[in-house]
mmCIF file of C-alpha atoms in Angstrom:
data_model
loop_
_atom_site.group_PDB
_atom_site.id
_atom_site.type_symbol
_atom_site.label_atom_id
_atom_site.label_comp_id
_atom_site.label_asym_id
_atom_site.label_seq_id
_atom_site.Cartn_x
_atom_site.Cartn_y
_atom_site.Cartn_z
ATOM 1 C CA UNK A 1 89.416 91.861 75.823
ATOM 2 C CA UNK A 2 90.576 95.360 76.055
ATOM 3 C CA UNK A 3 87.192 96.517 76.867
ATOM 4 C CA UNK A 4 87.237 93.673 80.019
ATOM 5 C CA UNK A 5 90.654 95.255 80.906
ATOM 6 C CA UNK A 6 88.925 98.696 80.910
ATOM 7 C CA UNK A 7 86.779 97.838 83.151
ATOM 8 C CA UNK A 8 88.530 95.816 85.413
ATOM 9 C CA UNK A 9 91.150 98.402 85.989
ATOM 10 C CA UNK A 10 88.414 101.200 86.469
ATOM 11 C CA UNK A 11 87.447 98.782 89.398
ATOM 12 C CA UNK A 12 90.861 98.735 90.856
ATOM 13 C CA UNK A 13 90.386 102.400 91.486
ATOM 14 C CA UNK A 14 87.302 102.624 92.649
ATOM 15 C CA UNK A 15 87.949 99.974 95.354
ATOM 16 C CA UNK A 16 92.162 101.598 96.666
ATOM 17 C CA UNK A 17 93.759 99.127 94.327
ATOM 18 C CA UNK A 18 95.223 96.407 95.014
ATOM 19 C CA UNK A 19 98.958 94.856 94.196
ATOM 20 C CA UNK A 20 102.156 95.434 95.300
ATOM 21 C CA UNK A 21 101.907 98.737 96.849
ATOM 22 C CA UNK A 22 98.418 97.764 98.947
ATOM 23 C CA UNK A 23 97.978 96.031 102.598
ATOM 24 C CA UNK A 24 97.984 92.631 102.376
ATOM 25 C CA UNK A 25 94.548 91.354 101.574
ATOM 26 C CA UNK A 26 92.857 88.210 103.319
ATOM 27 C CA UNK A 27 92.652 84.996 101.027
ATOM 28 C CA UNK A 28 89.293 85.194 99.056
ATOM 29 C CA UNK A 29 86.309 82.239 100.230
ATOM 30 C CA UNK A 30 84.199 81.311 96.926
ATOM 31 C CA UNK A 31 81.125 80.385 98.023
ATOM 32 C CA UNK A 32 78.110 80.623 95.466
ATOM 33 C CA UNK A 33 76.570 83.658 95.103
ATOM 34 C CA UNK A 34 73.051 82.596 95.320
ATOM 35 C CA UNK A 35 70.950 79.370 95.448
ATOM 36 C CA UNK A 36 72.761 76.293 93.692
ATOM 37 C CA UNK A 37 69.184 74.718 93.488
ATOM 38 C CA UNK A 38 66.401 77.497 93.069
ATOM 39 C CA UNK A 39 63.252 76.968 95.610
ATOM 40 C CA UNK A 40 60.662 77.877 92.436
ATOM 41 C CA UNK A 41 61.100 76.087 89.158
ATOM 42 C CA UNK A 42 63.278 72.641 90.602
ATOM 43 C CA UNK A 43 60.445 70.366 90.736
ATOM 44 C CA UNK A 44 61.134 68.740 87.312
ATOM 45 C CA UNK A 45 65.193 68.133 88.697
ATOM 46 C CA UNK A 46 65.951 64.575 89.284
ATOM 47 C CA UNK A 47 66.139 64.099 92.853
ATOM 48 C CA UNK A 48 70.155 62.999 92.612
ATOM 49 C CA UNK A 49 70.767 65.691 90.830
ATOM 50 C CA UNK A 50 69.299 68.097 93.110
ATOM 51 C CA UNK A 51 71.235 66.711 96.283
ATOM 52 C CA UNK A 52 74.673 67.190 94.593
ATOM 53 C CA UNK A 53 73.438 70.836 94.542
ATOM 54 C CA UNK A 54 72.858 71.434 97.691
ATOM 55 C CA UNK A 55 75.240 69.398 99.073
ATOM 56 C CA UNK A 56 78.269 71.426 97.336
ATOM 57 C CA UNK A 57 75.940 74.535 98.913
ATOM 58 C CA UNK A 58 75.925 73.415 102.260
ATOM 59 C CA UNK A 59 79.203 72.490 102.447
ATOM 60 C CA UNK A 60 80.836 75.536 100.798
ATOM 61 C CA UNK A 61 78.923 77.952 103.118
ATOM 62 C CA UNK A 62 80.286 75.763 105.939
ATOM 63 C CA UNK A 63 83.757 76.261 104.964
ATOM 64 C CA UNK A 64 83.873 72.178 104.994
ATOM 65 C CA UNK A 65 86.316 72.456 102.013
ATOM 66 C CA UNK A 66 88.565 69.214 102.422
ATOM 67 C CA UNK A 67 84.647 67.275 103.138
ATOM 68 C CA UNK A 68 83.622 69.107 99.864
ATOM 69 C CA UNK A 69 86.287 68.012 97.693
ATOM 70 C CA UNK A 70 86.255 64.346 98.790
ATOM 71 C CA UNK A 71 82.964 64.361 98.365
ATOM 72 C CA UNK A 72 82.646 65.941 95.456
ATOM 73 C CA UNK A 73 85.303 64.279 93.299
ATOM 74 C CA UNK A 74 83.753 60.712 94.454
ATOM 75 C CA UNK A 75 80.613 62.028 92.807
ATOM 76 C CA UNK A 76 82.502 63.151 89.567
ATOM 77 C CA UNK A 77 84.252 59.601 89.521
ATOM 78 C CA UNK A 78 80.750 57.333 90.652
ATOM 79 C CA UNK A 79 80.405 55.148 87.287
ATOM 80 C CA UNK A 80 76.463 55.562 88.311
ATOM 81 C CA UNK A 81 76.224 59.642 87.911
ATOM 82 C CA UNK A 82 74.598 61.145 84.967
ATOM 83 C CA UNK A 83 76.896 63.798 83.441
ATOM 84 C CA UNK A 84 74.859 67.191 85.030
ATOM 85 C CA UNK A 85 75.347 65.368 88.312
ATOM 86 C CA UNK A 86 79.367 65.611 86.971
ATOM 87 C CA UNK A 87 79.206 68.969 85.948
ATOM 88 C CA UNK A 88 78.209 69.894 89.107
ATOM 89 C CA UNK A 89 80.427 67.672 91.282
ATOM 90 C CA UNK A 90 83.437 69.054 89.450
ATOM 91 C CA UNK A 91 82.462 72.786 89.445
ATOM 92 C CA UNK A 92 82.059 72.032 93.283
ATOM 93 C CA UNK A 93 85.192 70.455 94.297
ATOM 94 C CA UNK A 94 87.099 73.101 91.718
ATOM 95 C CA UNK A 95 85.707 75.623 94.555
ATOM 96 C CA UNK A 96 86.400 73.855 97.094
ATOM 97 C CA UNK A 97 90.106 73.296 96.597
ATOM 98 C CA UNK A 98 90.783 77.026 95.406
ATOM 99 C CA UNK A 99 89.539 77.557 98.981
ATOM 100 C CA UNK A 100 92.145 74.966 100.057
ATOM 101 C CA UNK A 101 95.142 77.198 98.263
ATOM 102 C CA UNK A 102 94.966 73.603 95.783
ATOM 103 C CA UNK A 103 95.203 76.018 92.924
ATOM 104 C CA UNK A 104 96.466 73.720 90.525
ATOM 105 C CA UNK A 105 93.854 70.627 91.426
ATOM 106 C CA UNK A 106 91.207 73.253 91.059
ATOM 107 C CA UNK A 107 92.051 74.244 87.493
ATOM 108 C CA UNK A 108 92.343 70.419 87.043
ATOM 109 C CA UNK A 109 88.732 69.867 87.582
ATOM 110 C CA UNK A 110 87.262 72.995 85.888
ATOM 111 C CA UNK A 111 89.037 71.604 82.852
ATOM 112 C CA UNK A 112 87.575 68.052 83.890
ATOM 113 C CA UNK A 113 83.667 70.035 84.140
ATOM 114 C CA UNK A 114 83.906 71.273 80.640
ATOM 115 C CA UNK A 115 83.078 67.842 79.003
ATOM 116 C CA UNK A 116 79.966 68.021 81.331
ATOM 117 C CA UNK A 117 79.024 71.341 80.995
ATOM 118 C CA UNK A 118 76.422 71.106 78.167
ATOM 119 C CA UNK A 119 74.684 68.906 80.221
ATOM 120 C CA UNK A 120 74.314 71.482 83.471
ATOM 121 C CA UNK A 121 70.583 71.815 84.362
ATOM 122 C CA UNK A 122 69.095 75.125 83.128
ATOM 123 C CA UNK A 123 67.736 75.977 86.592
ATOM 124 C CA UNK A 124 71.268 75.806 88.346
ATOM 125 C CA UNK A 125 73.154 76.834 85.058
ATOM 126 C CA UNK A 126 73.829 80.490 86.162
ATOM 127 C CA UNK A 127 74.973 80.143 89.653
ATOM 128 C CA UNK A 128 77.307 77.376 88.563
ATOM 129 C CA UNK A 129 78.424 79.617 85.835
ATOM 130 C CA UNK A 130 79.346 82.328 88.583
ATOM 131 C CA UNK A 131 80.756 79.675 91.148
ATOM 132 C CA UNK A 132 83.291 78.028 87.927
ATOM 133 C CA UNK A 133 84.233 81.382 86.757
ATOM 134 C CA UNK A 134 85.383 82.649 90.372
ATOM 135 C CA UNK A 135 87.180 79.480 91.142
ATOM 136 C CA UNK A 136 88.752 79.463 87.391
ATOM 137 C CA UNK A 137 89.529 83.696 88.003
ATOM 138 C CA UNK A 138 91.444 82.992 91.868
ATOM 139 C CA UNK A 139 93.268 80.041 90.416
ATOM 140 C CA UNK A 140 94.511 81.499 87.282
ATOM 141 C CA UNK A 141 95.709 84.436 88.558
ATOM 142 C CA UNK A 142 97.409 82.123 91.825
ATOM 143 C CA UNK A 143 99.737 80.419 89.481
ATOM 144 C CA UNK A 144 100.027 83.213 86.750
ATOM 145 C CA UNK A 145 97.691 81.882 83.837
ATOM 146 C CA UNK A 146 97.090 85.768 83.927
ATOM 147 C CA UNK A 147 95.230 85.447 80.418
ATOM 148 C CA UNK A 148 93.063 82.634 81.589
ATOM 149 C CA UNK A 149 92.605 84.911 84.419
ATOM 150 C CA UNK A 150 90.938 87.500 82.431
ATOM 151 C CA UNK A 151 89.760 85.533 80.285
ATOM 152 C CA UNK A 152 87.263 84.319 83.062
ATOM 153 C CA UNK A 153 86.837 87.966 84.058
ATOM 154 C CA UNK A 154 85.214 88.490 80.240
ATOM 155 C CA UNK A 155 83.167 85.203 81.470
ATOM 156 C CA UNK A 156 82.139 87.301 84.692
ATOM 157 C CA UNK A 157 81.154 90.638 82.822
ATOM 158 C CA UNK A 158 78.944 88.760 80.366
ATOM 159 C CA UNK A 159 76.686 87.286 83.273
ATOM 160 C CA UNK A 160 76.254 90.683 84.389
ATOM 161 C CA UNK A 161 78.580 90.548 87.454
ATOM 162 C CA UNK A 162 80.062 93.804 89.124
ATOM 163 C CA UNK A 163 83.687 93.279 88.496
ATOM 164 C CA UNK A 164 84.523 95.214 91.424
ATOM 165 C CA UNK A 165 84.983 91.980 94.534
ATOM 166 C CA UNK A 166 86.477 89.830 91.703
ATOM 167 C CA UNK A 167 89.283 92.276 91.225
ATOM 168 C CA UNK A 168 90.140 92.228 94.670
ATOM 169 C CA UNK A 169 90.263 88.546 94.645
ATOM 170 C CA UNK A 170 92.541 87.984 91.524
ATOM 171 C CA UNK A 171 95.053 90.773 93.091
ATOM 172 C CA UNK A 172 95.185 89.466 96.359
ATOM 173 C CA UNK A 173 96.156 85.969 95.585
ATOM 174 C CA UNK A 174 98.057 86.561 92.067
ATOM 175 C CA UNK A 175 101.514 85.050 92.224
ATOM 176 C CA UNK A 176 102.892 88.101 91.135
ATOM 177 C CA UNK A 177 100.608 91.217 90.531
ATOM 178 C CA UNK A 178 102.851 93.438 88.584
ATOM 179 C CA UNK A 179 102.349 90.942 85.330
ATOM 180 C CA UNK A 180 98.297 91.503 85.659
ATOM 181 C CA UNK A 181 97.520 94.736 84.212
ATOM 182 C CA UNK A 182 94.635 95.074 86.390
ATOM 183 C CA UNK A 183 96.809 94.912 89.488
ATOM 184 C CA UNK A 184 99.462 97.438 88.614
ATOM 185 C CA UNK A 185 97.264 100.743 89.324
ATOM 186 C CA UNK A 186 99.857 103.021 90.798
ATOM 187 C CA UNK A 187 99.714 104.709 94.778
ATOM 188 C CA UNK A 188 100.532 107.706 95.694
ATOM 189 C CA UNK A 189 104.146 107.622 96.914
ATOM 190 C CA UNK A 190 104.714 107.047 100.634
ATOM 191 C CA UNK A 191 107.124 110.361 100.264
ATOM 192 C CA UNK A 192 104.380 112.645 98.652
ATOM 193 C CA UNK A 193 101.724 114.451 100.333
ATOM 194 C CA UNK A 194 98.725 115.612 98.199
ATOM 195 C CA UNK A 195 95.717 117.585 99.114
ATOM 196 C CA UNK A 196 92.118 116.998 99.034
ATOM 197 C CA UNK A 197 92.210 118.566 95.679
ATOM 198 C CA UNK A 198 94.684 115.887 94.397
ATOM 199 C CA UNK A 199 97.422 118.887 93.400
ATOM 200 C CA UNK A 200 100.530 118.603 95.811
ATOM 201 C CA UNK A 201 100.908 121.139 98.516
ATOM 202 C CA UNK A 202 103.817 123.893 97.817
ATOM 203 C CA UNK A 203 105.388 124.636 101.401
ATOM 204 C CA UNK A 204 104.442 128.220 102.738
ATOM 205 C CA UNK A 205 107.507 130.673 103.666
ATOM 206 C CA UNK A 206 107.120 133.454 105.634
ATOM 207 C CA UNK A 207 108.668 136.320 103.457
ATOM 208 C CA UNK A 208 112.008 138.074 105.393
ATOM 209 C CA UNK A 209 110.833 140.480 108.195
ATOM 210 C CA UNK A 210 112.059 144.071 106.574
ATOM 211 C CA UNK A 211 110.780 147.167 108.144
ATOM 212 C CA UNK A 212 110.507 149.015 104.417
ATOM 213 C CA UNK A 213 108.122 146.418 103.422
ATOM 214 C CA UNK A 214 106.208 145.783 106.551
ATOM 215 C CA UNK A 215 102.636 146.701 107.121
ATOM 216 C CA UNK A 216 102.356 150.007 109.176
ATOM 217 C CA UNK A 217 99.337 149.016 110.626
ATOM 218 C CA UNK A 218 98.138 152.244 111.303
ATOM 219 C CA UNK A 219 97.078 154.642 107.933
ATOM 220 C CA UNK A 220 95.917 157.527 109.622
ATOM 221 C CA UNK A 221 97.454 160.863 108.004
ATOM 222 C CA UNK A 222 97.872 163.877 110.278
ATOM 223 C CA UNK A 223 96.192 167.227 109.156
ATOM 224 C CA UNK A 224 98.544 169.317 106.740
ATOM 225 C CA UNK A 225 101.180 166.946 106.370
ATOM 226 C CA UNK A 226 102.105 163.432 104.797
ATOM 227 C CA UNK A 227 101.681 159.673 106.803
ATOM 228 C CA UNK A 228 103.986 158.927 109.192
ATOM 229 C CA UNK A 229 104.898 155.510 110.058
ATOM 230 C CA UNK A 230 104.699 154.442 113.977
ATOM 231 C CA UNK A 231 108.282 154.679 114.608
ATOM 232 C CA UNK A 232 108.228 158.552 113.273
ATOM 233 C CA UNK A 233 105.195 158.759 115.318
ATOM 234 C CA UNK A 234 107.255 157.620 118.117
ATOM 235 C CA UNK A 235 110.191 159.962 117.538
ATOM 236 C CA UNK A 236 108.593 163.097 118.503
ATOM 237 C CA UNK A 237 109.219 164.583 121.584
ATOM 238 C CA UNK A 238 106.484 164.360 124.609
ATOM 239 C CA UNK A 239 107.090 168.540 124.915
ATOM 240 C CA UNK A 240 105.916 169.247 121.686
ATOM 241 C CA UNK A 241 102.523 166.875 121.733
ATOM 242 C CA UNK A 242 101.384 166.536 125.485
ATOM 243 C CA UNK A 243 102.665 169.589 127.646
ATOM 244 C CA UNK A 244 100.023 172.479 126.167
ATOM 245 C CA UNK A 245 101.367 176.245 125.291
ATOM 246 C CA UNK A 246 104.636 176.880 126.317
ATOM 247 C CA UNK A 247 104.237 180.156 129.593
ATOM 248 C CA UNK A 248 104.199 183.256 128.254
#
């Protein structure tokens, strides 16, 4: 698991972080992340089997949630469905009311899909996989089963999923980020200013004005004699430098 935590926590930075310190998030939608029921390679599905498919599709991409779970959980219940038809059903409605904020009922029936999951059609087994583990990952981490949580994270990474939008889904809805791990990546303070560079700036002071230390500005040495500083310059007397020979 430390490897998963790795990982997810690598995504945290990459994408601001998330948790306590971060703008509040919008609630996550799960909606499958691909075609329930493929367009090549279906034709040997049973035809019931298919519609439960792409009925939980339709409706999920609809945002018909409360339609979706109804429906859904009457299919799980029908004494008449085969057990894929189940699976399905129950993966569905899990979705469905985690979309809801029904947290706890979706938990319920991912729990209920796991008698039925054996029995999940090959051709829809890997979007189904995705679509359970996301709904499993936001409803964990709502109602702080935060090792269930990353436990379906593991789930995730071993499908070959970019961790990266599931992180920001577990952190925006988890009950209370701190406890997740993954969710405590630190911001800078709202008191500390750093540069590009990432090293804080140091303030710049102007040194004291002192006229020993000052820059003359002019470094031009007279003929026979040593460099005189502007205000020496300045002392002379006009007679001496601009009149000409004094009258014989």
């Amino acid at each position: 698991m430390s490897a998963v935590v790795a990982v997810f926590a690598a995504a945290v930075v990459l994408t601001g972080g998330c948790g306590g310190g971060s703008p509040a998030q919008a609630q996550p939608v799960i909606t499958p992340a691909g075609k329930i029921v493929p367009d090549k390679g279906s034709g040997d599905l049973p035809e019931a089997t298919a519609k439960v498919g792409l009925d939980c599709q339709t409706m999920l991409e609809n945002r018909d949630f409360a339609s979706a779970a109804t429906k859904m959980d009457q299919v799980a219940s029908a004494d008449d469905s085969t057990d894929s038809e189940k699976a399905i059903a129950q993966i569905c409605a899990a979705a469905a009311k985690a979309n809801m904020r029904h947290y706890r009922e979706a938990l319920e029936s991912i729990d209920a899909a796991k008698e039925n999951l054996s029995d999940l059609p090959p051709e829809m087994r890997s979007l189904l996989s995705e679509l359970r583990y996301h709904t499993e990952l936001i409803s964990a981490a709502a109602v702080g089963e935060y090792n269930r949580a990353q436990e379906a994270l593991a789930r995730l990474l071993e499908l070959g999923h970019k961790l990266g939008d599931y992180v920001r889904d577990a952190c925006a809805v988890a009950s209370d980020p701190a406890a997740l791990p993954e969710c405590t990546t630190a911001t800078p303070s709202a008191t500390m200013t750093e540069s590009p560079s990432g090293k804080p700036k140091t303030p710049v002071t102007s040194p004291p004005e002192d006229s020993t230390t000052r820059p003359t500005g002019d470094t031009t040495t007279p003929t026979g004699g040593a460099s005189k500083s502007p205000n020496e310059r300045k002392s002379v007397s006009p007679d001496v430098d601009d009149d000409g020979p004094a009258p014989s």
